[in-house]
Amino acid sequence: MPVLLTEADVRAVLPMDDLIAAMETALERFSAGAVRQPLRSVVDTGGHGFYGVMPAYLEDPPALGTKLVSVYHGNPARGLTSHLATIVLHDPETGELQAVMDGRYITEARTAAVSAASVRRLAREDARALAIFGTGVQARSHAAALLRVRPFASIRVWGRHGDRAAALARDLAVSTGVRVEAVATARDAAAGADVIALVTASTEPVLTRDVVREGTHVCAVGACRPNQREMDTALVRAGCVFVDSREGALAEAGDLVIPMKEGAIEASHIAAELGEVIGGRHPGRRTTDEITIFKSLGMAVEDVAAARLAFERSVAAGLGRGVIV
């Protein structure tokens, strides 16, 4: 009988360290050609938001499933998060339904876990100052995840709404034990940062080349459509760019698609997929003063790999309840 897993069930069995390790494996397997995954299908819901369908099959460890995700940026005004999702997991040998689970937390956590994998592989070893652009769910999850791979001594938070940035800074100071400061401008946040996490809902650049110092690593997460970007062209052109999927980035990442349309960069500007770095097929960062950029769109294989782990651990722990289909 298939199992229904709530967000509480999923949270209970997916600690961040284990999720980072699972995402590294999924990314490496994807770049090695051991994943079958089409580009996600996205429907514009009449200007309200977007609805995406994201299926994937992973050969090793075997997993098969689909994430159904919606992005409605007006949801916070209704007391809902902007990103909602459900993941359907199937037996990879028979196609039989195994589980239906809440995908909102998996989307939140695996996104931050993938960024953490990029920091582990691409940021300088001596990175101690973190800047977070954005004040939503991903800002919180990125702070928690990135601290698992680098011992940051300070965090600066910037957002368009100063009161939200201040509230987030207070919360993070308590939850992380790190010195956290809310700052008034993006320039203030970027000043002296070794790692910058862009997790905003902005469709226009919030980070420009002139405020990013040499040797910085940037995780660009927020913009996920071809007409949206968080970085200006000059920064993208100056950085060594890594992506989760070349195919996906060239089709959907406005941070790259827009500079390409401007003639500022070509597709070859993408140095590698992060999975190639994890698998040892690309060296990653080459010098201490190189600006590295990881452009993350999120992939179905990440969701399915996380869902497989959640399903196996939940069954072992006796969590979830059976559903009749």
Coordinates of C-alpha atoms in Angstrom, one line a residue:
M1 CA 0.0 0.0 0.0
P2 CA 1.4 3.5 -0.9
V3 CA 2.5 5.7 2.0
L4 CA 1.4 9.3 2.6
L5 CA 4.2 11.4 4.2
T6 CA 3.5 14.8 5.7
E7 CA 6.0 17.6 5.9
A8 CA 6.6 16.7 9.5
D9 CA 7.4 13.1 8.5
V10 CA 9.9 14.3 5.9
R11 CA 11.6 16.8 8.2
A12 CA 12.1 14.1 10.8
V13 CA 14.2 11.9 8.5
L14 CA 16.2 14.3 6.3
P15 CA 18.9 16.1 8.4
M16 CA 20.9 18.6 6.4
D17 CA 24.2 16.8 6.5
D18 CA 22.7 13.7 5.0
L19 CA 20.7 15.7 2.4
I20 CA 23.9 17.5 1.3
A21 CA 25.6 14.1 0.8
A22 CA 22.5 12.8 -1.1
M23 CA 22.5 15.9 -3.4
E24 CA 26.2 15.5 -4.2
T25 CA 25.6 12.0 -5.3
A26 CA 22.5 13.0 -7.4
L27 CA 24.5 15.8 -9.1
E28 CA 27.4 13.5 -9.8
R29 CA 25.2 10.8 -11.2
F30 CA 23.3 13.4 -13.4
S31 CA 26.5 14.7 -14.9
A32 CA 27.8 11.2 -15.4
G33 CA 24.7 10.4 -17.6
A34 CA 23.1 8.0 -15.1
V35 CA 19.8 10.1 -14.9
R36 CA 17.0 10.3 -17.3
Q37 CA 15.3 13.7 -16.9
P38 CA 13.5 15.9 -19.4
L39 CA 13.4 19.7 -19.1
R40 CA 10.6 20.5 -16.7
S41 CA 7.2 21.6 -18.2
V42 CA 6.1 24.9 -16.9
V43 CA 2.6 26.4 -17.2
D44 CA 1.8 30.1 -16.7
T45 CA -1.3 30.1 -14.6
G46 CA -2.9 33.2 -16.1
G47 CA -0.5 35.6 -14.5
H48 CA -1.0 34.3 -10.9
G49 CA 2.2 32.1 -11.0
F50 CA 3.7 29.0 -12.5
Y51 CA 3.0 25.3 -12.3
G52 CA 5.8 22.9 -13.1
V53 CA 6.0 19.1 -13.7
M54 CA 9.4 17.6 -13.0
P55 CA 9.9 13.8 -13.6
A56 CA 13.2 11.9 -13.2
Y57 CA 14.6 8.4 -13.2
L58 CA 17.8 7.7 -11.3
E59 CA 19.7 4.5 -12.1
D60 CA 21.9 4.3 -9.0
P61 CA 20.6 4.3 -6.4
P62 CA 17.4 3.5 -8.3
A63 CA 14.5 6.0 -7.9
L64 CA 11.6 7.1 -10.0
G65 CA 9.2 10.0 -9.4
T66 CA 7.8 13.4 -10.2
K67 CA 7.5 16.7 -8.4
L68 CA 4.5 18.9 -9.0
V69 CA 5.4 22.4 -8.0
S70 CA 3.7 25.8 -8.0
V71 CA 5.3 29.2 -7.6
Y72 CA 2.9 31.9 -6.6
H73 CA 4.7 35.0 -5.3
G74 CA 1.4 36.5 -4.0
N75 CA 1.0 33.6 -1.5
P76 CA 2.6 35.2 1.5
A77 CA -0.2 37.7 1.6
R78 CA -2.6 34.7 2.0
G79 CA -0.5 33.2 4.7
L80 CA 1.1 30.6 2.4
T81 CA 4.6 30.1 1.1
S82 CA 5.4 31.1 -2.5
H83 CA 6.6 27.6 -3.4
L84 CA 4.3 24.6 -2.8
A85 CA 4.9 21.1 -4.0
T86 CA 3.9 17.4 -3.9
I87 CA 6.2 14.5 -4.9
V88 CA 5.0 11.2 -6.2
L89 CA 7.4 8.3 -5.9
H90 CA 7.2 5.0 -7.8
D91 CA 8.9 1.7 -7.7
P92 CA 11.6 2.0 -10.3
E93 CA 11.3 -1.7 -11.3
T94 CA 7.5 -1.9 -11.7
G95 CA 6.2 1.6 -11.8
E96 CA 3.9 0.9 -8.8
L97 CA 3.1 3.9 -6.6
Q98 CA 5.2 3.9 -3.4
A99 CA 4.6 7.2 -1.8
V100 CA 2.9 10.6 -2.0
M101 CA 4.7 13.2 0.1
D102 CA 4.8 16.9 0.8
G103 CA 7.4 18.4 -1.4
R104 CA 7.5 21.9 0.0
Y105 CA 10.2 21.2 2.6
I106 CA 12.1 19.0 0.2
T107 CA 12.2 21.9 -2.3
E108 CA 13.4 24.3 0.5
A109 CA 16.0 22.0 1.9
R110 CA 17.4 20.3 -1.2
T111 CA 17.9 23.8 -2.8
A112 CA 20.0 24.9 0.1
A113 CA 21.8 21.6 0.2
V114 CA 22.8 21.9 -3.4
S115 CA 24.1 25.4 -2.7
A116 CA 26.1 24.0 0.2
A117 CA 27.6 21.4 -2.2
S118 CA 28.7 24.3 -4.4
V119 CA 30.2 26.2 -1.5
R120 CA 32.0 23.0 -0.4
R121 CA 33.5 22.5 -3.8
L122 CA 34.0 26.1 -5.1
A123 CA 34.3 28.6 -2.3
R124 CA 37.7 29.4 -0.8
E125 CA 38.6 27.2 2.2
D126 CA 39.1 30.3 4.3
A127 CA 35.7 31.8 3.5
R128 CA 34.3 33.2 6.8
A129 CA 31.9 36.0 5.8
L130 CA 28.5 35.1 4.3
A131 CA 26.0 37.6 2.7
I132 CA 22.4 36.6 2.1
F133 CA 20.3 38.6 -0.3
G134 CA 16.6 37.8 0.5
T135 CA 14.5 37.3 3.6
G136 CA 12.3 34.4 2.8
V137 CA 12.3 30.6 3.4
Q138 CA 15.4 30.1 1.3
A139 CA 17.3 32.7 3.2
R140 CA 16.8 30.7 6.4
S141 CA 17.6 27.3 4.8
H142 CA 20.7 28.6 3.1
A143 CA 22.1 30.0 6.4
A144 CA 21.6 26.6 8.0
A145 CA 23.0 24.6 5.1
L146 CA 26.0 26.8 4.3
L147 CA 27.2 26.7 7.9
R148 CA 27.5 22.9 7.5
V149 CA 30.3 23.3 5.0
R150 CA 32.1 26.5 6.1
P151 CA 32.6 27.9 9.6
F152 CA 31.3 31.4 8.8
A153 CA 32.0 33.9 11.5
S154 CA 29.6 36.5 10.3
I155 CA 26.4 36.8 8.2
R156 CA 25.0 39.9 6.6
V157 CA 21.4 40.0 5.5
W158 CA 19.9 42.4 3.0
G159 CA 16.3 42.6 1.7
R160 CA 14.1 45.1 0.1
H161 CA 12.0 45.3 3.3
G162 CA 14.3 46.4 6.1
D163 CA 11.9 45.2 8.9
R164 CA 12.0 41.6 7.4
A165 CA 15.8 41.7 7.2
A166 CA 16.1 42.8 10.8
A167 CA 13.7 40.1 12.0
L168 CA 15.6 37.4 10.0
A169 CA 18.9 38.6 11.4
R170 CA 17.6 38.3 14.9
D171 CA 16.2 34.8 14.3
L172 CA 19.4 33.6 12.6
A173 CA 21.6 35.0 15.4
V174 CA 19.7 32.8 17.8
S175 CA 19.5 29.6 15.6
T176 CA 23.1 29.7 14.3
G177 CA 25.0 31.3 17.2
V178 CA 26.8 33.4 14.6
R179 CA 27.1 37.2 14.5
V180 CA 24.3 38.3 12.1
E181 CA 23.7 41.8 10.9
A182 CA 20.9 43.3 8.8
V183 CA 22.2 46.0 6.5
A184 CA 20.6 48.8 4.6
T185 CA 21.9 48.2 1.0
A186 CA 23.0 45.4 -1.2
R187 CA 26.4 47.0 -1.4
D188 CA 26.8 46.9 2.4
A189 CA 25.9 43.2 2.3
A190 CA 28.4 42.3 -0.4
A191 CA 31.2 44.3 1.1
G192 CA 33.9 41.9 2.3
A193 CA 31.7 38.8 1.7
D194 CA 33.4 35.6 0.8
V195 CA 30.2 33.8 -0.2
I196 CA 27.0 35.5 -1.4
A197 CA 23.7 33.7 -1.6
L198 CA 21.1 35.2 -3.9
V199 CA 17.7 33.9 -2.8
T200 CA 15.4 36.8 -3.8
A201 CA 12.2 37.0 -5.7
S202 CA 13.6 39.8 -7.8
T203 CA 13.4 39.7 -11.6
E204 CA 16.1 42.3 -12.0
P205 CA 19.8 42.3 -10.9
V206 CA 20.3 42.8 -7.2
L207 CA 24.0 42.0 -7.3
T208 CA 26.4 43.9 -9.6
R209 CA 30.1 43.3 -10.5
D210 CA 31.3 46.5 -8.8
V211 CA 30.4 45.3 -5.3
V212 CA 31.8 41.8 -5.6
R213 CA 35.4 41.4 -4.5
E214 CA 37.9 39.0 -6.1
G215 CA 37.7 35.4 -4.8
T216 CA 34.0 35.5 -3.9
H217 CA 31.7 32.6 -4.5
V218 CA 28.1 33.4 -5.6
C219 CA 25.2 31.0 -5.2
A220 CA 22.4 32.4 -7.5
V221 CA 19.2 30.6 -6.7
G222 CA 16.2 33.0 -6.9
A223 CA 15.7 33.7 -10.6
C224 CA 14.3 30.6 -12.4
R225 CA 12.8 31.9 -15.7
P226 CA 14.5 33.0 -18.9
N227 CA 13.4 36.7 -18.4
Q228 CA 14.5 36.9 -14.7
R229 CA 18.0 37.5 -13.2
E230 CA 19.6 38.5 -10.0
M231 CA 23.1 39.2 -11.4
D232 CA 24.1 41.9 -13.9
T233 CA 25.9 41.0 -17.1
A234 CA 29.3 42.3 -16.0
L235 CA 29.3 40.0 -13.0
V236 CA 28.4 36.9 -15.0
R237 CA 31.0 37.8 -17.6
A238 CA 33.7 38.2 -15.0
G239 CA 32.9 35.0 -13.1
C240 CA 33.7 31.4 -13.7
V241 CA 30.2 29.9 -14.1
F242 CA 29.0 26.5 -12.9
V243 CA 25.5 25.2 -13.3
D244 CA 23.4 22.2 -12.1
S245 CA 22.4 21.4 -15.7
R246 CA 23.8 22.9 -18.9
E247 CA 20.7 22.1 -20.8
G248 CA 18.4 23.6 -18.1
A249 CA 20.6 26.7 -17.7
L250 CA 20.7 27.5 -21.4
A251 CA 17.0 27.1 -21.6
E252 CA 15.7 28.7 -18.4
A253 CA 18.4 30.7 -16.5
G254 CA 17.9 34.4 -17.3
D255 CA 21.1 35.1 -15.5
L256 CA 22.8 33.4 -18.5
V257 CA 20.2 33.6 -21.2
I258 CA 20.0 37.4 -21.1
P259 CA 23.8 38.1 -21.3
M260 CA 23.9 35.6 -24.2
K261 CA 21.2 37.5 -26.0
E262 CA 23.2 40.7 -25.4
G263 CA 26.2 39.1 -27.0
A264 CA 28.2 39.4 -23.8
I265 CA 28.9 35.7 -23.3
E266 CA 28.4 32.4 -25.3
A267 CA 27.2 29.0 -24.1
S268 CA 30.9 28.0 -23.7
H269 CA 31.1 30.5 -20.8
I270 CA 29.7 27.7 -18.6
A271 CA 32.8 26.1 -17.2
A272 CA 31.1 22.9 -16.0
E273 CA 28.2 21.3 -14.2
L274 CA 28.6 21.1 -10.5
G275 CA 28.3 17.3 -10.8
E276 CA 31.4 17.3 -13.0
V277 CA 33.4 19.0 -10.2
I278 CA 32.0 16.6 -7.6
G279 CA 32.9 13.6 -9.8
G280 CA 36.5 14.9 -10.4
R281 CA 36.0 15.6 -14.1
H282 CA 36.6 19.4 -13.6
P283 CA 38.9 21.0 -11.1
G284 CA 36.5 23.7 -10.0
R285 CA 38.0 26.8 -8.6
R286 CA 41.4 27.5 -10.2
T287 CA 42.8 30.4 -8.2
T288 CA 42.1 32.1 -4.9
D289 CA 41.1 35.4 -6.5
E290 CA 38.7 33.9 -9.1
I291 CA 35.0 34.8 -8.8
T292 CA 33.0 31.6 -9.0
I293 CA 29.3 31.5 -9.7
F294 CA 26.9 28.6 -9.2
K295 CA 23.7 29.2 -11.1
S296 CA 21.1 26.8 -9.6
L297 CA 17.7 26.2 -11.2
G298 CA 16.8 23.0 -9.3
M299 CA 16.4 19.6 -10.9
A300 CA 13.9 16.8 -10.7
V301 CA 16.6 14.3 -9.8
E302 CA 17.4 16.3 -6.6
D303 CA 13.7 16.0 -5.6
V304 CA 13.4 12.4 -6.4
A305 CA 16.7 11.5 -4.7
A306 CA 15.6 13.3 -1.6
A307 CA 12.1 11.7 -1.8
R308 CA 13.6 8.2 -2.1
L309 CA 15.7 8.8 1.0
A310 CA 12.7 10.2 2.9
F311 CA 10.6 7.2 1.9
E312 CA 13.1 4.6 2.9
R313 CA 13.8 6.2 6.3
S314 CA 10.1 6.9 7.0
V315 CA 9.2 3.3 6.4
A316 CA 12.0 2.1 8.6
A317 CA 10.9 4.5 11.3
G318 CA 7.2 3.6 11.0
L319 CA 6.2 7.1 9.9
G320 CA 3.5 8.0 7.5
R321 CA 0.2 6.3 6.9
G322 CA -1.1 4.0 4.1
V323 CA -3.4 5.4 1.5
I324 CA -5.8 3.6 -0.9
V325 CA -5.5 4.5 -4.5

